[in-house]
Each structure stands twice: as structure tokens, then as C-alpha cells.
Coordinates of C-alpha atoms in Angstrom, one line a residue:
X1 CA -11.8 20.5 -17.5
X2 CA -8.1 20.5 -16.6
X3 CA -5.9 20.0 -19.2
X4 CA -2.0 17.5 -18.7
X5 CA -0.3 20.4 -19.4
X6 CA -1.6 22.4 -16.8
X7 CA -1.1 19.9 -13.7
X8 CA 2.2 21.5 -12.4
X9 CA 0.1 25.0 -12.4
X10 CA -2.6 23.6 -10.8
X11 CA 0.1 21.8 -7.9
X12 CA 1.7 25.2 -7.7
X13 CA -1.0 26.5 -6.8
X14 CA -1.9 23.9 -4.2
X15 CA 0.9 23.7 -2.6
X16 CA 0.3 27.9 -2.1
X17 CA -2.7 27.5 -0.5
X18 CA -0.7 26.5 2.7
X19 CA 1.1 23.4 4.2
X20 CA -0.6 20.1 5.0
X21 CA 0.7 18.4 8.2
X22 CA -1.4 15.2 7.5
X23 CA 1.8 13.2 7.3
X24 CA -0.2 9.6 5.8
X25 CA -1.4 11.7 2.9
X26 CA 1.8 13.6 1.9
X27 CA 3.6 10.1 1.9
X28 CA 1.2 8.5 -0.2
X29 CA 1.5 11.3 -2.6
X30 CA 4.8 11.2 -3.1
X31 CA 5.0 7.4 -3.0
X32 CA 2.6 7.8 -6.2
X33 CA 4.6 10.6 -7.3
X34 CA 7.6 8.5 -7.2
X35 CA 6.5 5.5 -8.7
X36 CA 5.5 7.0 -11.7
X37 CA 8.6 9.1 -12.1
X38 CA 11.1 6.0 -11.0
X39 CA 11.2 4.9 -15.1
X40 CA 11.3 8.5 -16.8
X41 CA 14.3 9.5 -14.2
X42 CA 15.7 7.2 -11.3
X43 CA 17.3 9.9 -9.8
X44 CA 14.2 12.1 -9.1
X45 CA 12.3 9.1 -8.0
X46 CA 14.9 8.1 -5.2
X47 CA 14.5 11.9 -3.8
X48 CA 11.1 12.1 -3.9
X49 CA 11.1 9.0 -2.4
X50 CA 13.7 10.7 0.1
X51 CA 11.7 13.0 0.8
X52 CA 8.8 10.7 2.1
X53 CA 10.7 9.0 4.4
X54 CA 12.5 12.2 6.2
X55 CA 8.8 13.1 6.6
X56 CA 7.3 9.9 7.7
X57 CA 10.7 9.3 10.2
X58 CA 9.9 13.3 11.7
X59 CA 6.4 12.1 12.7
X60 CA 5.9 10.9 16.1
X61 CA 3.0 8.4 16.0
X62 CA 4.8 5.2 15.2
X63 CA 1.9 3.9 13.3
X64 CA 1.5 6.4 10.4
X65 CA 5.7 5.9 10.3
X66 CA 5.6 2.2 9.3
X67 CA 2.8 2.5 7.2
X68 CA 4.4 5.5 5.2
X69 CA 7.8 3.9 5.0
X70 CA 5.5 0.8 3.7
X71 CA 3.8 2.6 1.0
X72 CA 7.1 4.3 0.2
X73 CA 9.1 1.0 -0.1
X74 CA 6.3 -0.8 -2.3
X75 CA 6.3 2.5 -4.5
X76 CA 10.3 2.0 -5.0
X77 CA 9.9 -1.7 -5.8
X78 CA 6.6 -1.1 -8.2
X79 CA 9.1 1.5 -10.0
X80 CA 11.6 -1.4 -10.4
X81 CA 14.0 -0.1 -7.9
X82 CA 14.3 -2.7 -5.3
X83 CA 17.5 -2.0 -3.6
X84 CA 16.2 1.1 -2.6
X85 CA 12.7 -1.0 -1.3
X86 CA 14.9 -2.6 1.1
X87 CA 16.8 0.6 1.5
X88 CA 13.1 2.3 3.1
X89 CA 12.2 -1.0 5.1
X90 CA 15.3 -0.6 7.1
X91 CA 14.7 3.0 7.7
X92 CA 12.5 1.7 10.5
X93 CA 14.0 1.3 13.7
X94 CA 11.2 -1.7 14.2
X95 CA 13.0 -5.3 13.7
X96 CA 9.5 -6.4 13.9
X97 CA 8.0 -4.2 11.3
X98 CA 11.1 -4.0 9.1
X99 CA 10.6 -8.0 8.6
X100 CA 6.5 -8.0 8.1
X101 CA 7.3 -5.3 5.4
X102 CA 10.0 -7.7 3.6
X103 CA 7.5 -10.1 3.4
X104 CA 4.8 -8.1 1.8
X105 CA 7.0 -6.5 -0.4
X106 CA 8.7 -10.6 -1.4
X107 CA 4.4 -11.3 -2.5
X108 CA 4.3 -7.8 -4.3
X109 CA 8.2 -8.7 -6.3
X110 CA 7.2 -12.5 -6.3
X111 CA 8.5 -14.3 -8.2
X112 CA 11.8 -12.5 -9.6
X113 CA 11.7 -10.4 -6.4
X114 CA 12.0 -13.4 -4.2
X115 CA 15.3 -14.2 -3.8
X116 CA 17.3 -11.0 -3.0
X117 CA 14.2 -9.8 -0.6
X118 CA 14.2 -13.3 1.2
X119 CA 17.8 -13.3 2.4
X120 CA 17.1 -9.1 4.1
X121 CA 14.1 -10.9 5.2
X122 CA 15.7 -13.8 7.1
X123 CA 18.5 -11.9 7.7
X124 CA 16.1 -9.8 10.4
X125 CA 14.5 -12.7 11.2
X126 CA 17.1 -14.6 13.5
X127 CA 17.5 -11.1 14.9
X128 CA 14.3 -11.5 16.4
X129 CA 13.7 -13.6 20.3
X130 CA 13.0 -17.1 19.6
X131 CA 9.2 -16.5 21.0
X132 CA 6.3 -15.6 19.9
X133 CA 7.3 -12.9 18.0
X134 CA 9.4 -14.6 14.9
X135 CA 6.7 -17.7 14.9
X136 CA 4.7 -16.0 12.3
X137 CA 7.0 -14.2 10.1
X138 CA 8.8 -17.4 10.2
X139 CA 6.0 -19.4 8.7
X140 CA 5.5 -16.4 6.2
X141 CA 9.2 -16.7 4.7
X142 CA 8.5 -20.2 4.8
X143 CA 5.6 -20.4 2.2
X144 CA 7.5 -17.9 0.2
X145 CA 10.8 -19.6 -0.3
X146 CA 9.1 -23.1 -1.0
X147 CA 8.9 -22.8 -4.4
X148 CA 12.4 -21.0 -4.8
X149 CA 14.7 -22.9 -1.8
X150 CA 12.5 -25.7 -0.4
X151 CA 15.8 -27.0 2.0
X152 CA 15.7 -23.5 3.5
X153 CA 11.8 -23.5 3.5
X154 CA 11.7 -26.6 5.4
X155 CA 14.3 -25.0 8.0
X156 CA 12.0 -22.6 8.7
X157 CA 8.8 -24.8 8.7
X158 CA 10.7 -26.4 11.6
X159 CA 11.8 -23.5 13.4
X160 CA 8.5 -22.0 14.0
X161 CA 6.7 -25.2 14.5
X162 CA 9.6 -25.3 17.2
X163 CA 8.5 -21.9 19.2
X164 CA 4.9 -22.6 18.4
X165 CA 4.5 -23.7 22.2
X166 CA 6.2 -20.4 23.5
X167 CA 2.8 -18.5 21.2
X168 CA 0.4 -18.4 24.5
X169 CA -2.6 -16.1 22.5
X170 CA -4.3 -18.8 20.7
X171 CA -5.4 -16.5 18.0
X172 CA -1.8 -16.2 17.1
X173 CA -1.2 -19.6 17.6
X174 CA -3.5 -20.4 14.9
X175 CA -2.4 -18.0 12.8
X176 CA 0.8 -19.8 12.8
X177 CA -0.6 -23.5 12.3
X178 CA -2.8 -21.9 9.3
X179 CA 0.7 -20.1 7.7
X180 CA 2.1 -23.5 8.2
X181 CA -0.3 -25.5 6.4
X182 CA 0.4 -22.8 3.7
X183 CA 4.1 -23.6 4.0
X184 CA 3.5 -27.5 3.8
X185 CA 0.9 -27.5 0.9
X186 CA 3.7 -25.4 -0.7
X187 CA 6.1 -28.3 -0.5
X188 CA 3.8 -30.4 -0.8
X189 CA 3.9 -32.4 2.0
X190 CA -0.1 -32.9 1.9
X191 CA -0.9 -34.3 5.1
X192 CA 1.2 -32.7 7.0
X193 CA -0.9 -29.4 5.8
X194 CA -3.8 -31.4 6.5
X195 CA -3.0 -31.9 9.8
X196 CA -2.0 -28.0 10.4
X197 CA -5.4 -27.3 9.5
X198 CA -7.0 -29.5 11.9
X199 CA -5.1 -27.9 14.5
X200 CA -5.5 -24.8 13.9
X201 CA -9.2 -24.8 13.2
X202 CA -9.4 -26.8 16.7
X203 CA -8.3 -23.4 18.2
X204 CA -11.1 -21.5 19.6
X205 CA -9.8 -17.9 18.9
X206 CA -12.8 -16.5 20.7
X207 CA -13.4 -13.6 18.5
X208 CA -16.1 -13.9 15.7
X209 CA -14.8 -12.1 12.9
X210 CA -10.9 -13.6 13.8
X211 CA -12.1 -16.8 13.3
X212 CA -14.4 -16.5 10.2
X213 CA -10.9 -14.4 8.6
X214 CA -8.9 -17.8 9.9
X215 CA -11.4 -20.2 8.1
X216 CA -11.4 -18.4 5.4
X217 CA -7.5 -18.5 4.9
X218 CA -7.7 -22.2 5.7
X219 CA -10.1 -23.0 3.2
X220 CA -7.7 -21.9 0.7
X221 CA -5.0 -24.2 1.6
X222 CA -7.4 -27.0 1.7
X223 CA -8.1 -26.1 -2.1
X224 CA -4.4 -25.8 -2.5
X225 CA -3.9 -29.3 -1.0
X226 CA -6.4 -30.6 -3.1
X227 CA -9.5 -30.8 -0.9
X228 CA -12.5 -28.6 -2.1
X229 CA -15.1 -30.6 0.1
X230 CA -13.0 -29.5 3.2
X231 CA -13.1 -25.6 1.7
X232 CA -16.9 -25.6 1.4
X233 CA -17.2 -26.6 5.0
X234 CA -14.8 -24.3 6.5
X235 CA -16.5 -21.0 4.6
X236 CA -19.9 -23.1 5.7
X237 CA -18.8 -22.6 9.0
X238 CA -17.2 -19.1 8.5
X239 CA -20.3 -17.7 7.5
X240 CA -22.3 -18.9 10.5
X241 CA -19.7 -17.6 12.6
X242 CA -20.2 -14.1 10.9
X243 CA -23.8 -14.2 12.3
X244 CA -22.4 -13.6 16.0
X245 CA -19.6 -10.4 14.8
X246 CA -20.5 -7.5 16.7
X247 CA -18.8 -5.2 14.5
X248 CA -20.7 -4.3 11.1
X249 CA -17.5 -3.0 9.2
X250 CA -15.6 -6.0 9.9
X251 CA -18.9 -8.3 9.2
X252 CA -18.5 -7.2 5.9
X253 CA -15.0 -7.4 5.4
X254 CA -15.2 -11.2 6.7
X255 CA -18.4 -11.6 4.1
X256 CA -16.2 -10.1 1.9
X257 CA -13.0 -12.5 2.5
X258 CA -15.8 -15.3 2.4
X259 CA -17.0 -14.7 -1.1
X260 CA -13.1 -14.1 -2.8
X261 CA -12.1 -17.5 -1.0
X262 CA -15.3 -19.3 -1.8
X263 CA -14.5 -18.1 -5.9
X264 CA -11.1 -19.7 -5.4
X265 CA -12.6 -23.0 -4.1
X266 CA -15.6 -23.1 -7.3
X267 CA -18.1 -22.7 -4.5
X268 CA -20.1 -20.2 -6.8
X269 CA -23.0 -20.7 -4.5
X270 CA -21.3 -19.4 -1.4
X271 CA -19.4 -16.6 -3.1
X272 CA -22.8 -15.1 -4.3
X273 CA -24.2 -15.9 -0.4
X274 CA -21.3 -14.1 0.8
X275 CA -21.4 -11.2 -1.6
X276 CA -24.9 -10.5 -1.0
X277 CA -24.1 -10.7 2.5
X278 CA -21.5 -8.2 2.5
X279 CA -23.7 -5.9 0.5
X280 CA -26.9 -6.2 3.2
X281 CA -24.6 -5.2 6.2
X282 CA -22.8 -2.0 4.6
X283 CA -25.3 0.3 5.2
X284 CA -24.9 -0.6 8.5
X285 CA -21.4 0.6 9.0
X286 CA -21.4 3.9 10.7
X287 CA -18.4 5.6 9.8
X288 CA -18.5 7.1 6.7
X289 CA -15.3 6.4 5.4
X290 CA -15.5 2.9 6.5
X291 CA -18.7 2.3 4.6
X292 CA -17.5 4.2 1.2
X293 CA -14.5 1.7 1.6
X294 CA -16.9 -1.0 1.7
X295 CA -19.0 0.0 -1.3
X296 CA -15.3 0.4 -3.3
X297 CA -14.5 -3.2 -2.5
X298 CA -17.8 -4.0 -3.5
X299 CA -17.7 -2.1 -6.8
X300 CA -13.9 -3.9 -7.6
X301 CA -15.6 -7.0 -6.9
X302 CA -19.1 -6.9 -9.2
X303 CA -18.3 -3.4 -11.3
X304 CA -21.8 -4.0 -13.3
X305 CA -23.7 -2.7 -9.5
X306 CA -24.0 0.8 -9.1
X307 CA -21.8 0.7 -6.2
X308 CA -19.7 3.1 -7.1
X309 CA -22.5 6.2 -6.6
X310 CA -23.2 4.8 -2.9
X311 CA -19.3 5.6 -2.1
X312 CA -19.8 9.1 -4.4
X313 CA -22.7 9.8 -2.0
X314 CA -20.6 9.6 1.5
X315 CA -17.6 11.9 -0.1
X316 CA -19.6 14.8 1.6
X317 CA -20.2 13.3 4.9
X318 CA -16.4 12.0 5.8
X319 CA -15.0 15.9 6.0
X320 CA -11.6 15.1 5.7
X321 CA -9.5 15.3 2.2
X322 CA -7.0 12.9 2.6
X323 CA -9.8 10.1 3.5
X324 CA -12.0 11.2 0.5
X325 CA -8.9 10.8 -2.1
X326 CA -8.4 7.6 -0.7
X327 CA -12.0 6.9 -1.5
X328 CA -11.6 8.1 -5.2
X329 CA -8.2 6.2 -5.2
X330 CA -10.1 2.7 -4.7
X331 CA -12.5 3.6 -6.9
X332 CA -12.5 0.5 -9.8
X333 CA -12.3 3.4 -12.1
X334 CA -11.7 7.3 -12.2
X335 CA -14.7 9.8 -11.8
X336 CA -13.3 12.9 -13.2
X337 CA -15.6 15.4 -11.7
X338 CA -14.9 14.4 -8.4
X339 CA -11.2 14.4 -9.2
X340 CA -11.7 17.6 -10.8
X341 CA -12.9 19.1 -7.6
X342 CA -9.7 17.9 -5.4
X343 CA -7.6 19.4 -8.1
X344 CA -9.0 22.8 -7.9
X345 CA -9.2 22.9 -3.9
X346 CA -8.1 20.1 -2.2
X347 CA -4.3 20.4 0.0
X348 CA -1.2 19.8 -2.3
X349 CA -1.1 15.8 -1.6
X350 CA -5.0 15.8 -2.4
X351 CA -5.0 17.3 -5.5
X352 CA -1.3 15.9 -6.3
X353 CA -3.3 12.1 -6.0
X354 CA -6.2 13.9 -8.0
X355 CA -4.3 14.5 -10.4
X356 CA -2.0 11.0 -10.8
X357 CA -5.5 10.1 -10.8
X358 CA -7.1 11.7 -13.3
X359 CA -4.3 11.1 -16.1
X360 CA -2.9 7.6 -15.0
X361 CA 0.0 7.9 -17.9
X362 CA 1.1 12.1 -18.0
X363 CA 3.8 12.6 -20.2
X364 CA 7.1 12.5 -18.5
X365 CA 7.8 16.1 -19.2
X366 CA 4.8 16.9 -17.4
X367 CA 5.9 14.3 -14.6
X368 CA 9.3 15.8 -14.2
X369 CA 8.0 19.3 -14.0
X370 CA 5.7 18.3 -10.9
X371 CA 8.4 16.5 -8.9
X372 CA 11.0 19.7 -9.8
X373 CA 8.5 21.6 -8.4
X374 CA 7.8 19.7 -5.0
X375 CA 11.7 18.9 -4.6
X376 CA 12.7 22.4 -4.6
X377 CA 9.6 23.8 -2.2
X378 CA 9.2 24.0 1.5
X379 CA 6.5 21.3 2.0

């Protein structure tokens, strides 16, 4: 067993067994890192923070960029620092991305995070073509503000409804009407969410899966507008969809969607139909890392199962560190032997996870001592 006092000793010598140039894994770490330093010492947090994003902005693949910078950002704001959240989301040089990532990080700071975020947010909004493009995010910031500014909600409800005829893919388009109801079930202008969610379930998206996700997001506004009967139909209907999805892994994750929104609509009946579902088609999914992540949804979802051994089991089978600590890091709870093992051989960010892991609340001494150490080393 590894001891709290021995973790910098054991990232020392990590960080010794040579460099890690898997750029989504070193971010992460330090995004954890950071977060759990932010309290003990603000000033350490922002540069480890720093030090994610000059490492996320040096990578080329624009992808693994955002989503650092994203992890990064909603590390800063879980620590409490929120100007320097915004401060990472405009380190992108996507307008696009920079304003999804102010509206994920307005849900994860709602609702004393809300206002600040909201004007950044809107602010790169009207920066974006009055197309397709600012439709959604648009309808996002609208359901977010109605409970805070419902004059500048409604401005926004009618500037997307207003480029809604420029959004040509009809998946999108329906993703808008569905944000929309959202928006109007917020303010509670009842029919008019009613009548959102007649149009946009009138859509024929044409994939499967997309439109079983759609339903399911519908279905909620229809309980939040009051109509359970209309909820039960539309995951009715989601789940016969689901039949007809080619794709196991996002089978599941559609069952999956099915049973959380059938719980929020009382349909207990459905959820359990849906859950057992979703546990019938992961064996299916080929990829092991896909189906461990399936059996840790599973095992946050009903933690009595023994779901938890099925994701164990794969661990062997994915072959790459980072993915297996993300396993273990979606884990309902910590399984010490496994975490034990990254510690003693896993890459620095591996075993720097394992350990954050392993002892969820070090003492800051033993905090500050890691993040001296990884500040003042070649990475």
C-alpha cells in the first residue's frame, strides 16, 4: 500500500520514467491537479492551470485543444476561480467553441455563475454569422438566462427562432426547436413550448440513435411543461426507434439517455425497460474502452450490480494508460488495487490521476509538494 506522504515520491519517480506526449491525458492531470490545489494556494493553481493550456495550445489536432482547454476551464471554475474559467475559454482561437464552452461552464456555475458567464457568452455570440451557426448556442443562452433576465431570454428566443430558416440540416434544425421549447417552458410560455415540440419531433432527422437522443431531450420539456402523458410517448417512441441503431455503443448510450429521462418523467416502468436494455447491448460494443465506459455508466446508475468488475475485466484489453485511468476515473467508486498499479508504473499523468484518485482529500502540504514538483520539471 502507498502511503499520502509518499505521493510526490512516487510522481518523482513517474515523471523519471520518461515524458508522456499524450497531450488529453497530461491536461486532464493537471486540470485535477489544479482544481484541488485552487483553495490551498490560488497562485499555484493558476500555473498549473498555465501550464495545461501552453500544452493543449502547442498541440496540433484542434480537437484534443478544445477539449483540454474545456477540462482546464471547468477545473478553474470547480476551484472557484471563475475569471480565470473565462480567462482559458478564450484561449481558443474558435468563436464557435469558445461560446459552446461558456455555456457548459454557465450549467456547471449555475446558478451564482450565471450572470458574469452569460454576458462573455453573449458577448461572442453576436460575433458569430447570423446562420446556422449561432441558432443553437442562441437557444442555449436563452434557457439559461430565463430564470435570471427573462427580457434578454426572450431576445434571444426570438433571434434564433429568426435564423431558424437559414439551419438547412434538419437534425440541427430540431435541435434548435427542441432548445427552444426548453427556452419557452423556462419562461413559461407553455404552448408556445408545446408547439416547439411538435415541430421539432415532426423533423425526420434520419439517423436512429439522433432521433431517439432528440425524443429523449423533448420528453423532458414536456414534463417540465407539465405534460407526463406526452413524455411517456415520446421515450415510447424513442425506444422503438433504438431497435433500428446500427451502432451498439450508441444503442446503449440512447437506452441509457432513455432510462435517466424516463426517471425524470415517474415512468419507472420505462426507465427499468431502458436500463435493462442498455445492459443487454453492452457486450456488444466492440471497443474495449467503449464498453468499460458503458459498464461505468451502468455501475453510476444501479451501484448494487456488479458492474463495476465487467469494466475491471476490460482494463487489460484497452492497452493504453491514459484510456484505462479514465476508466478507473468513472468508476462510482475507487478500487485501490487497480489505482495502486497506475501509481507504481503508469506515465506521470496516469499515476498523477491515480493518485488524486486514490486519496480524494491529501493534505495540502502533500498537494503543494506535487504541484512544486511538476512546475519546476521539464514535462
Amino acid at each position: 500500500m502507498i502511503a499520502e506522504e509518499d505521493l510526490p515520491e512516487w510522481l518523482r519517480r513517474a515523471v523519471a520514467r520518461g515524458d508522456s506526449r499524450d497531450t488529453l491525458t497530461q491536461g486532464r492531470a493537471l486540470a485535477c491537479l489544479a482544481a484541488a490545489v485552487l483553495p490551498a494556494d490560488p497562485v499555484r493553481g493558476r500555473a498549473l492551470l498555465d501550464r495545461g493550456r501552453d500544452l493543449s495550445l502547442a498541440d496540433r489536432s484542434f480537437p484534443i485543444r478544445d477539449l483540454v482547454l474545456a477540462e482546464l476551464a471547468h477545473a478553474a471554475a470547480e476551484g472557484g476561480d471563475r475569471a480565470k474559467a473565462r480567462e482559458l475559454v478564450l484561449a481558443s482561437p474558435d468563436e464557435g467553441r469558445r461560446t459552446a464552452e461558456f455555456l457548459k461552464l454557465m450549467r456547471s456555475t449555475a446558478p451564482d455563475g450565471v450572470p458574469p458567464l452569460a454576458d462573455e457568452a453573449e458577448t461572442l455570440l453576436w460575433r458569430l454569422p447570423a446562420d446556422d451557426r449561432a441558432a443553437l448556442p442562441a437557444a442555449e443562452l436563452a434557457t439559461l438566462l430565463a430564470p435570471h433576465d427573462p427580457r434578454r431570454s426572450r431576445a434571444l428566443v426570438d433571434y434564433a427562432e429568426g435564423i431558424l430558416p437559414s439551419v438547412v440540416d434538419p437534425d440541427r434544425a430540431a435541435r434548435v426547436l427542441a432548445e427552444l421549447a426548453r427556452a419557452s417552458t423556462a419562461l413559461g410560455d407553455t404552448a408556445q413550448a408545446f408547439a416547439r415540440i411538435d415541430r421539432s419531433a415532426a423533423i425526420n432527422v434520419g439517423h436512429p440513435d439522433d432521433l431517439a437522443l432528440l425524443l429523449t431531450e423533448l420528453a423532458e420539456t414536456a414534463v417540465a411543461a407539465g405534460d407526463r402523458d406526452l413524455a411517456v410517448l415520446l421515450l415510447e417512441e424513442a425506444r422503438t426507434l433504438l431497435a433500428d441503431a446500427p451502432d451498439p455503443y450508441m444503442r446503449f448510450l440512447c437506452s441509457l439517455e432513455v432510462a435517466r429521462s424516463a426517471r425524470i418523467a415517474g415512468d419507472d416502468r420505462t426507465a427499468r425497460e431502458a436500463l435493462r436494455e442498455a445492459e443487454l447491448t453492452a457486450p456488444a460494443v466492440e471497443d474495449p474502452y467503449q464498453q468499460a465506459l458503458a459498464w461505468t455508466e451502468l455501475a453510476r446508475l444501479a451501484p448494487s450490480e456488479d458492474f463495476v468488475p465487467r469494466a475491471l475485466a476490460l482494463l487489460p484489453s484497452i492497452g493504453f494508460p491514459g484510456f484505462e485511468i479514465e476508466v478507473l476515473r468513472r468508476l462510482p467508486a475507487p478500487v485501490h488495487d487497480h489505482l495502486s498499479r497506475a501509481l507504481s508504473s503508469g506515465p506521470w499523468p496516469v499515476c498523477l490521476i491515480a493518485a488524486l484518485l486514490a486519496f480524494p482529500d491529501p493534505a495540502p502540504e502533500v498537494l503543494l509538494r506535487i504541484a512544486d514538483d511538476l512546475l519546476t520539471t521539464a514535462l
